[in-house]
Short mmCIF file of C-alpha atoms in Angstrom, two decimals:
data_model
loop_
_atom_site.label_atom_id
_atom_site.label_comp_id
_atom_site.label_asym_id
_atom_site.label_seq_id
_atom_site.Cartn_x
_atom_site.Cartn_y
_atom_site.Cartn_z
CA UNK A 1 -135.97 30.20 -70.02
CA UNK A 2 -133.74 33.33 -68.70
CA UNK A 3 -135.16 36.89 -69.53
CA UNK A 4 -132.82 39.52 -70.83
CA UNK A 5 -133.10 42.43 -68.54
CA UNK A 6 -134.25 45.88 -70.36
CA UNK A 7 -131.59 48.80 -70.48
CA UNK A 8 -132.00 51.74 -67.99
CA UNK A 9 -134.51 54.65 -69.11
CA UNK A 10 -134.64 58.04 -67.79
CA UNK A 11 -137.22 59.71 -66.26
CA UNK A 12 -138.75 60.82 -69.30
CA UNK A 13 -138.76 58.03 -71.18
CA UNK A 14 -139.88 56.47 -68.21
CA UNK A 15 -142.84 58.90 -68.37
CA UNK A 16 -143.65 58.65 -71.66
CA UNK A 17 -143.75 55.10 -71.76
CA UNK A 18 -146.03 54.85 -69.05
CA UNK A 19 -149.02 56.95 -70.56
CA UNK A 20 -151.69 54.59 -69.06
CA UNK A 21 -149.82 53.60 -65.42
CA UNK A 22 -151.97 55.91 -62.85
CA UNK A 23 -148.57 55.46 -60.89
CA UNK A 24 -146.95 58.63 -63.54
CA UNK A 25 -150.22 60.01 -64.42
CA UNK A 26 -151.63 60.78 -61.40
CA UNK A 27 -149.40 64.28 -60.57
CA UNK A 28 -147.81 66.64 -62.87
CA UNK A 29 -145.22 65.84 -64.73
CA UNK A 30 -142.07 67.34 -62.43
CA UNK A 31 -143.06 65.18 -59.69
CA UNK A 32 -141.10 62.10 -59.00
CA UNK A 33 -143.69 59.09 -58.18
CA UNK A 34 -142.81 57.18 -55.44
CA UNK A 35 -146.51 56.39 -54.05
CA UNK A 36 -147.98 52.99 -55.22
CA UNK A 37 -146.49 49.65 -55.23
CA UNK A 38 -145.10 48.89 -58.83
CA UNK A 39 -142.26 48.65 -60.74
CA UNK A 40 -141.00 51.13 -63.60
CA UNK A 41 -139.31 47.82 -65.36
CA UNK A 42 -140.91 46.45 -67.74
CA UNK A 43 -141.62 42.69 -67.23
CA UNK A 44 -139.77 39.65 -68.79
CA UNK A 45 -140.39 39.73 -72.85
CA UNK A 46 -141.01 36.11 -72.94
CA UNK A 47 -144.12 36.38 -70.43
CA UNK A 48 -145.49 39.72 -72.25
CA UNK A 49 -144.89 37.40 -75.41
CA UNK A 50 -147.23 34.96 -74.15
CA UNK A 51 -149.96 37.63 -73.71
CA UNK A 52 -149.56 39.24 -76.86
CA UNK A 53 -149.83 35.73 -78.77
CA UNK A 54 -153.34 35.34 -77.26
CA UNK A 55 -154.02 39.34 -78.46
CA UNK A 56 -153.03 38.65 -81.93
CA UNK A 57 -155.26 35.52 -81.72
CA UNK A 58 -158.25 37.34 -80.06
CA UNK A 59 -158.24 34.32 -77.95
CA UNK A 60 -159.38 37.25 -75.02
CA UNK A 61 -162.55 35.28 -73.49
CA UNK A 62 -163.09 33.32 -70.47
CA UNK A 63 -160.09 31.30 -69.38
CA UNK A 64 -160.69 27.89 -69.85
CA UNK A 65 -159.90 25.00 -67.40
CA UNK A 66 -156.06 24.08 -68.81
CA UNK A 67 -155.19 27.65 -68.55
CA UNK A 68 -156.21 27.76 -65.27
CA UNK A 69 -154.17 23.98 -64.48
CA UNK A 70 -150.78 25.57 -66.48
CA UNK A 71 -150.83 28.63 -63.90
CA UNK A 72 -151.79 26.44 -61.05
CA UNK A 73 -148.81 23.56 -62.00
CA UNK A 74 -146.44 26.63 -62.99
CA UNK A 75 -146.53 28.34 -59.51
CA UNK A 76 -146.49 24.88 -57.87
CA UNK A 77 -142.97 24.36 -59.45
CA UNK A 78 -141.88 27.34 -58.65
CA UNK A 79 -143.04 27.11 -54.91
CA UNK A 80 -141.08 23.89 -54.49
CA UNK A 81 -137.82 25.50 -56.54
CA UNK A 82 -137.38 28.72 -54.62
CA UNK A 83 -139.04 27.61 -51.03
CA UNK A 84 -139.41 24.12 -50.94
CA UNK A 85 -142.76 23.63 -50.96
CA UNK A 86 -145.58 22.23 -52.56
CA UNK A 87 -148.52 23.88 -52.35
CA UNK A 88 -151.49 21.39 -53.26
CA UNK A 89 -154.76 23.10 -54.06
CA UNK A 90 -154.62 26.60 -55.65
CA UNK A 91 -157.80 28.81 -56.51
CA UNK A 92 -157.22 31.48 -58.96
CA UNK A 93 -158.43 35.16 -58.15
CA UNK A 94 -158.10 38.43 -60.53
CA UNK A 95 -156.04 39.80 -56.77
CA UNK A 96 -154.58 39.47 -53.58
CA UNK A 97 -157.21 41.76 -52.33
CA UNK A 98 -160.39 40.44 -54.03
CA UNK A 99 -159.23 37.13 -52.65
CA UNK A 100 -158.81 38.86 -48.87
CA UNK A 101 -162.25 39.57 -49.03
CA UNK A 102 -163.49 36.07 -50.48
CA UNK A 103 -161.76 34.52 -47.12
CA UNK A 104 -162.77 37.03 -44.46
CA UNK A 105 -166.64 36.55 -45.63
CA UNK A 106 -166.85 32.56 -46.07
CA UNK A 107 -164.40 31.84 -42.81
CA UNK A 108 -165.35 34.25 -40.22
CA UNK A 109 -168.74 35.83 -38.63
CA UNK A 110 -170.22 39.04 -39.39
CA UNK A 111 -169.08 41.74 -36.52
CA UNK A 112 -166.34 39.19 -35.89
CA UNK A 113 -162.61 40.63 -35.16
CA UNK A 114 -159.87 40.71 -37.31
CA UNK A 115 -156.12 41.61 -36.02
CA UNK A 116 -154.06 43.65 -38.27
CA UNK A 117 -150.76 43.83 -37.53
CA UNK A 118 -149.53 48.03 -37.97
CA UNK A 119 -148.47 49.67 -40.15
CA UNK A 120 -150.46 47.59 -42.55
CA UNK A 121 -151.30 47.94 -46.23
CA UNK A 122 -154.20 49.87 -46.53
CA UNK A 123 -156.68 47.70 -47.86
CA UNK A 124 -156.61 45.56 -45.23
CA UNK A 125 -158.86 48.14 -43.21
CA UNK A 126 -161.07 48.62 -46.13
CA UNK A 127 -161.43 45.26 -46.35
CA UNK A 128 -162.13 44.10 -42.90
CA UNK A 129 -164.30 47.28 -42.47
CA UNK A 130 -166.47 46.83 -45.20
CA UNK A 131 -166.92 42.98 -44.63
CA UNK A 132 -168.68 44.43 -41.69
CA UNK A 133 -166.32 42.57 -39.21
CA UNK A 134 -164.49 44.49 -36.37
CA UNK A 135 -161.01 45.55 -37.77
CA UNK A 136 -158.54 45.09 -34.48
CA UNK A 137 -155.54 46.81 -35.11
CA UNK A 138 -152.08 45.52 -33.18
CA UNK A 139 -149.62 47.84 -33.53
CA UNK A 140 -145.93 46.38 -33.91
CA UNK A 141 -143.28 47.51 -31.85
CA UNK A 142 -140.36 49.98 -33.45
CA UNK A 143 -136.80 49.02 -32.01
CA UNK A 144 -134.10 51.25 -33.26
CA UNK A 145 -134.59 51.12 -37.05
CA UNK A 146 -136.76 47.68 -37.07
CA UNK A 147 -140.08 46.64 -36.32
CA UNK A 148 -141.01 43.42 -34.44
CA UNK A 149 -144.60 41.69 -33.35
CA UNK A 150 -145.52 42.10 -30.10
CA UNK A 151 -146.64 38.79 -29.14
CA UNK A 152 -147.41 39.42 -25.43
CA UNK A 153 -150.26 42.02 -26.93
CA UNK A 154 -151.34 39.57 -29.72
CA UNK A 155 -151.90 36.99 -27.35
CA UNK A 156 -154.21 39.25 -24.94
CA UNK A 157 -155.86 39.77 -28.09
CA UNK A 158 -156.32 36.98 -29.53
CA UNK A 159 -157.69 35.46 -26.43
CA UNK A 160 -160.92 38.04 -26.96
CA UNK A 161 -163.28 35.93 -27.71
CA UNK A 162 -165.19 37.47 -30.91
CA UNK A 163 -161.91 37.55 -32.54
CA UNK A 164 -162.04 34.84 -35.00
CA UNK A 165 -158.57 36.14 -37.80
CA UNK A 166 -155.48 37.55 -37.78
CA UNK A 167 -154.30 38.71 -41.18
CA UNK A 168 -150.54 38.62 -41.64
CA UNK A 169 -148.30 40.35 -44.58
CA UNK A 170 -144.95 38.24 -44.70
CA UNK A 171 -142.77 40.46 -46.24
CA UNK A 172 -144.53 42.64 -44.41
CA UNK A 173 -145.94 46.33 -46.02
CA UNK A 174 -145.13 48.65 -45.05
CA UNK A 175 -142.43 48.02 -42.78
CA UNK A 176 -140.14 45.90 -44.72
CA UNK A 177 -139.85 42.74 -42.27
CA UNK A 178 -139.43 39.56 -43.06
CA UNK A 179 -140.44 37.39 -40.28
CA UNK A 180 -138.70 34.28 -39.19
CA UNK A 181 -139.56 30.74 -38.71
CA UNK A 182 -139.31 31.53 -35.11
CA UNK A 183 -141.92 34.42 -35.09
CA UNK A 184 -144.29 32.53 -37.32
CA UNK A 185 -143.92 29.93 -35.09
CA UNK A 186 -144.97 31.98 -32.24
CA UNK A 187 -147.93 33.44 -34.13
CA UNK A 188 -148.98 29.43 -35.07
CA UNK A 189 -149.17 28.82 -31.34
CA UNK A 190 -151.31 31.61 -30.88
CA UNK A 191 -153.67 30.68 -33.40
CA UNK A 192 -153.95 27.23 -32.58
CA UNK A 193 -154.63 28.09 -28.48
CA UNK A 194 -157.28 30.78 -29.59
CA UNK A 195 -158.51 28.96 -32.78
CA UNK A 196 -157.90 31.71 -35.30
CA UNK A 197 -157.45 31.45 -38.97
CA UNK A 198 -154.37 32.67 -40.11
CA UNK A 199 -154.50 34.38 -43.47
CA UNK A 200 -150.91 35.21 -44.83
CA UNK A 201 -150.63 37.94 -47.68
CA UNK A 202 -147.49 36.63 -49.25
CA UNK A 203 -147.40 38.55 -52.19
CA UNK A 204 -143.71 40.30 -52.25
CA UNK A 205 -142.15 36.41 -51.49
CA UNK A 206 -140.07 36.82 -54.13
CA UNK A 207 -138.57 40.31 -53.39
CA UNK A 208 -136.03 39.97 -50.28
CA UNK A 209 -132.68 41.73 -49.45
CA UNK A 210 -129.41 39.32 -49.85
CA UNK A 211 -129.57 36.82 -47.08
CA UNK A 212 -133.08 37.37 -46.27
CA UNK A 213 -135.25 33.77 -46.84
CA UNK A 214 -138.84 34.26 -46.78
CA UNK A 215 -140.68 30.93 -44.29
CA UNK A 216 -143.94 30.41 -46.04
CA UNK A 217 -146.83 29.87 -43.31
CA UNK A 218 -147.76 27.17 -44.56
CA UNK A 219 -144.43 25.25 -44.94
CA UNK A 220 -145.06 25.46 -41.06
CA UNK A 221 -144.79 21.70 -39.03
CA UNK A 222 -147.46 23.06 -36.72
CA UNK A 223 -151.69 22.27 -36.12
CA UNK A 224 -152.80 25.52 -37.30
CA UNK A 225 -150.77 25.76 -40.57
CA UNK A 226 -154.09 23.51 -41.71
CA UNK A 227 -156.33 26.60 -40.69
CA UNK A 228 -154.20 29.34 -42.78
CA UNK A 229 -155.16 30.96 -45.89
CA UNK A 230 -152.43 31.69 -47.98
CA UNK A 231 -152.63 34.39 -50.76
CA UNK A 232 -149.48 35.23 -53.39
CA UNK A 233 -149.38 36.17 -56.92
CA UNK A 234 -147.29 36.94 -59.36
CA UNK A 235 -148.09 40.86 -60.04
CA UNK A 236 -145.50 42.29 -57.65
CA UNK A 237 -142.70 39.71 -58.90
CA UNK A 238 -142.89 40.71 -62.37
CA UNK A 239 -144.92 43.54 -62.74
CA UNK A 240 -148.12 42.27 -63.98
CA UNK A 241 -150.58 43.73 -61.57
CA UNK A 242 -152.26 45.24 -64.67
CA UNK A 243 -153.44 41.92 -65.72
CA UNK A 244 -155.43 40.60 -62.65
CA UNK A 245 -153.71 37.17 -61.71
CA UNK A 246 -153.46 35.87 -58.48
CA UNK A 247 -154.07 32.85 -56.46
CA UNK A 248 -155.54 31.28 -52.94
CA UNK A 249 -153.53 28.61 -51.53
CA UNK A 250 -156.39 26.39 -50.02
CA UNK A 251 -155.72 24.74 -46.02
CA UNK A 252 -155.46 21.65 -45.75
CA UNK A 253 -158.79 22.18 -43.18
CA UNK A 254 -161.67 20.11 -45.26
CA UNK A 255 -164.47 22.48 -43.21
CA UNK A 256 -162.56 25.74 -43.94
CA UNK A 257 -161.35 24.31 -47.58
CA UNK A 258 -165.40 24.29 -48.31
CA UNK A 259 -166.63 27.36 -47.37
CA UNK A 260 -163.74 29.02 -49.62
CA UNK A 261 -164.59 27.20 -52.51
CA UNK A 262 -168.79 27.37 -51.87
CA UNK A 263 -168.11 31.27 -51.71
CA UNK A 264 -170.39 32.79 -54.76
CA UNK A 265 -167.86 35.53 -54.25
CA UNK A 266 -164.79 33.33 -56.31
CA UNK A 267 -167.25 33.23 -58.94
CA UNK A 268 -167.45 36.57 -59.24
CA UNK A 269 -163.36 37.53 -58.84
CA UNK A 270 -161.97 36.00 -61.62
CA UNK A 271 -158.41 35.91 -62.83
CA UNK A 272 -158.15 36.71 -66.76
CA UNK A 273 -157.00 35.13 -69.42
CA UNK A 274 -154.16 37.16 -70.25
CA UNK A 275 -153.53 37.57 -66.66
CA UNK A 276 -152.88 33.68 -66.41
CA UNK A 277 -151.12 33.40 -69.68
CA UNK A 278 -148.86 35.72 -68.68
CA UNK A 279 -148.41 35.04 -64.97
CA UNK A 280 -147.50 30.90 -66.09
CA UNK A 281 -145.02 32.10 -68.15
CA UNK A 282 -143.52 34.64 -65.79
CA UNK A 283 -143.40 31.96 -62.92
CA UNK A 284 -141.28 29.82 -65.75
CA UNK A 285 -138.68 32.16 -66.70
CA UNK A 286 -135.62 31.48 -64.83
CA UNK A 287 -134.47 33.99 -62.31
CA UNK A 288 -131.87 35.72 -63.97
CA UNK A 289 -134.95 38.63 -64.46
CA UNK A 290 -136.24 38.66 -61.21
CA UNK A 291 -132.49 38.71 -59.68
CA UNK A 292 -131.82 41.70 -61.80
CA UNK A 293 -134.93 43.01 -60.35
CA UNK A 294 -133.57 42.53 -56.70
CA UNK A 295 -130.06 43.78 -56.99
CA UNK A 296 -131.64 46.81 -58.24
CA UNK A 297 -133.76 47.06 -55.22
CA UNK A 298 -130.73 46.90 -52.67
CA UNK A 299 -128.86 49.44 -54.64
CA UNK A 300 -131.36 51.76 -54.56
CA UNK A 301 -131.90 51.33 -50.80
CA UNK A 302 -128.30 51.42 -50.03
CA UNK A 303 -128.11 54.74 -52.14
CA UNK A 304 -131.06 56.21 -49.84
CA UNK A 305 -129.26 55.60 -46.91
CA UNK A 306 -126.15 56.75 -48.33
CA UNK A 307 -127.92 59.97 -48.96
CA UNK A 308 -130.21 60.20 -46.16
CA UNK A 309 -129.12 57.65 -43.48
CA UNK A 310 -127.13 60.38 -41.35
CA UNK A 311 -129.43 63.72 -42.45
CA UNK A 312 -131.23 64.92 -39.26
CA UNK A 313 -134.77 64.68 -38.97
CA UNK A 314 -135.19 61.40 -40.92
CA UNK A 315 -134.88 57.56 -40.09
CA UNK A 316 -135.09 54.99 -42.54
CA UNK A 317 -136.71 51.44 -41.35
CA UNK A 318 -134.17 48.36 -42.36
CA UNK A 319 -135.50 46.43 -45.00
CA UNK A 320 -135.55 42.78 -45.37
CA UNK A 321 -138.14 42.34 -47.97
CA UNK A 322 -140.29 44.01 -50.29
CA UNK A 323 -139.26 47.42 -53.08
CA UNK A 324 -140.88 49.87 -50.17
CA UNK A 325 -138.94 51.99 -48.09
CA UNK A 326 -140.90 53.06 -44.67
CA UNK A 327 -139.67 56.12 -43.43
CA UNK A 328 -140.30 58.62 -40.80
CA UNK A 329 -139.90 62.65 -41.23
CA UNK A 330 -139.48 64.86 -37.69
CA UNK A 331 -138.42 68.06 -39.49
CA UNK A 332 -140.65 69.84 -41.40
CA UNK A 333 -143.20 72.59 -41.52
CA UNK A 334 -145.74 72.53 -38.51
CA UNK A 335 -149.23 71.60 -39.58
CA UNK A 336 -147.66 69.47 -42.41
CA UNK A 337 -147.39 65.73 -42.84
CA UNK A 338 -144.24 64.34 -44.18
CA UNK A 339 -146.30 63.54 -47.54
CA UNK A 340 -147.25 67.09 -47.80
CA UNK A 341 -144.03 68.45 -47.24
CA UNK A 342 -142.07 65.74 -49.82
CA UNK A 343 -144.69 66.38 -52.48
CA UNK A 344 -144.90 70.23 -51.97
CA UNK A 345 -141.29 71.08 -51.24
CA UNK A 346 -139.36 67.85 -52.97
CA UNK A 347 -141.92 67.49 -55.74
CA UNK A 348 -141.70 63.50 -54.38
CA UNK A 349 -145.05 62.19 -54.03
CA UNK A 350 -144.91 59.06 -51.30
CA UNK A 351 -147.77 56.85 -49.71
CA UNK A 352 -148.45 59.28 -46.51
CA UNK A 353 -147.96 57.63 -43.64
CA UNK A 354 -151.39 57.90 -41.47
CA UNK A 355 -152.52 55.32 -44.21
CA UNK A 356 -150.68 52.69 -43.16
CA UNK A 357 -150.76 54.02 -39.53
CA UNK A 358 -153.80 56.18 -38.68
CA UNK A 359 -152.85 59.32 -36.41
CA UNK A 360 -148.92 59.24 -38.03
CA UNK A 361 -148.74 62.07 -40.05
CA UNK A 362 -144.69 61.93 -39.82
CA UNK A 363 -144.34 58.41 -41.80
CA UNK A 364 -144.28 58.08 -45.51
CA UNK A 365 -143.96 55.16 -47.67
CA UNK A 366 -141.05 55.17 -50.56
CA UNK A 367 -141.46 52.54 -53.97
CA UNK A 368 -137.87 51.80 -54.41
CA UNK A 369 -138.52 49.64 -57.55
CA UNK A 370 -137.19 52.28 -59.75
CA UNK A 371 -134.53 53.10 -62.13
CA UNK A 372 -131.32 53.95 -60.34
CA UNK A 373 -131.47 57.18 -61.72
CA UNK A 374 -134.78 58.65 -60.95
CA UNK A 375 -133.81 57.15 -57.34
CA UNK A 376 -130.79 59.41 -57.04
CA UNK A 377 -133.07 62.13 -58.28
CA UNK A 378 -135.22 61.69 -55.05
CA UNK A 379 -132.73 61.52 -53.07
CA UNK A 380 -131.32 65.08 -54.16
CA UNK A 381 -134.50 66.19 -53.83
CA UNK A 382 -135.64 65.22 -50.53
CA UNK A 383 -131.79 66.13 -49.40
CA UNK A 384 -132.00 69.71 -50.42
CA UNK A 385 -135.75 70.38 -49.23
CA UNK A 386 -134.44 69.61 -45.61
CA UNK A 387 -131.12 71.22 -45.93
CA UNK A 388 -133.71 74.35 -46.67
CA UNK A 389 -135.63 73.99 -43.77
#
């Protein structure tokens, strides 16, 4: 079923449609939002049409066991359409996150270490931290505009011997990167050596820059693809992470497979209803939406770097995956991060950098998944506040 694509809305409109989105409601209204990770397009009609028809029903209780088979057969189809896989056992979560900390607490020890590859999405140090397991932060390495793992470190890590995890983000948030078979590869042999559980956040597989293909971890041919965890939904896809949908993909690992699914946490993190409803019928709509979506994206990217890209006192990562632009800001005001200075002087607010990467005050994080418009709008902004400087 293909989705028509909505018509471009201004900033306003944008605005006043979005009366309940804490994205546009958090500052006042001349600042462009930028900051947290979701779209200002409204998501295929026929999967909000599958939502509303359980509204209208008040069918809004407890999903029941075929809702929860529909999502799980829907995402297995498109799994094996767009990557060639076939996931086999999926447990449904209300998020990515929730479902983070349902792994870290039934597969590893308490005061155990977890390596988080940085920049990382914030959460992940909440999570880890208030697991009460040792958060073990591996920076990546920055080569000209692109960041790559360093495996040499992640090895001497690894090889620590309370470290028991290594959570990966593939795309990867903040950074953009979209790692290869080659570098997943690389991290398998790790795990397998050191006996770590892999736990891959694959939640923006579906958003990658033209000629970009995301490797899911476990479509690895590899021992320790059995041992990883992987998570995905389909709120970043489609723009549903309103509705709480999102699932586990279970390894293959009958010891590890056990103590997910004997967690009294999954009880407690359920996906909804209309979460499911809707997130089955996004996964079938064909991809004429989601391509829309995409070309969008690398518009909007190639218009920041047509704008910025040669402006002293900024660099722009590459992207190969995700709507988030990671940036870093040398000029501005001493005593100011770059958020400060884009939200005070551009009226831009971004995701400030030192939460992705403690102690960075210079980086900021950009939400490209917005109308071309409003991105140009940015753009001027940001352009003329370090022209001023």
């Amino acid at each position: 079923m293909t989705s028509q694509f909505p018509a471009e809305e201004s900033f306003a409109a944008v605005r006043a449609r979005r009366t309940h989105s804490i994205k546009w409601q958090r500052y006042p209204a001349d600042v462009l939002p930028a900051w947290v990770a979701d779209m200002d397009f409204p998501p295929p009609r026929e999967a909000l049409e599958a939502g509303i028809t359980l509204l209208d029903r008040g069918d809004t209780g407890y999903p029941s066991p075929d809702l929860v088979m529909n999502y799980q057969l829907s995402y297995q189809d498109w799994a094996k359409n767009n990557f060639g896989t076939q996931p086999n056992s999926l447990a449904t979560v209300a998020d990515v996150v929730a479902a983070l900390r349902i792994i870290i607490m039934a597969v590893t020890d308490p005061r155990a270490g977890v390596i988080v590859l940085t920049p990382s999405y914030p959460p992940f140090f909440r999570v880890v931290n208030d697991a009460e397991r040792e958060l073990v932060p591996v920076p990546m390495q920055r080569i000209n505009r692109r960041y790559t793992i360093d495996f040499d470190l992640v090895a001497r890590v690894a090889a620590k011997e309370h470290v028991q995890a290594i959570i990966l983000c593939n795309p990867q948030n903040p950074t953009g990167r979209v790692f290869t078979r080659n570098e997943l590869t690389m991290i398998a042999e790790i795990a397998e050596r050191e006996r770590l559980i892999v736990i891959s956040d694959e939640i923006h597989q579906d958003l990658r820059a033209p000629g970009t293909v995301h490797i899911p971890y476990s479509s690895l041919d590899h021992e320790s693809s059995s041992r990883a965890v992987v998570l995905a939904s389909p709120s970043k896809s489609f723009n549903i992470a309103g509705l709480k949908v999102a699932h586990i993909e279970l390894p293959s690992d009958t010891e590890l497979r056990s103590r997910i699914e004997g967690s009294p946490l999954l009880a407690l993190s359920q996906a909804t209803s209309i979460g499911l409803s809707v997130g089955t019928q996004a996964y079938r709509t064909e991809g004429d939406w989601l391509a829309e979506v995409r070309t969008i994206i690398d518009e909007n990217f190639n218009l920041v770097i047509k704008g910025l890209g040669d402006q002293d006192g900024i660099t722009i990562t590459e992207r190969e995956g995700t709507y988030l632009l990671w940036g870093e800001l040398l000029r501005r005001p001493s005593g100011q991060s770059a958020y400060e200075f884009l939200l005070n002087r551009a009226r831009v607010a971004v995701g400030p950098g030192e939460d992705y990467l403690p102690g960075a005050p210079e980086f900021f994080r950009l939400n490209l998944a917005a109308w071309p418009s409003v991105v140009e709008t940015m753009i001027e902004r940001i352009h003329d506040a370090l022209a001023a400087l």
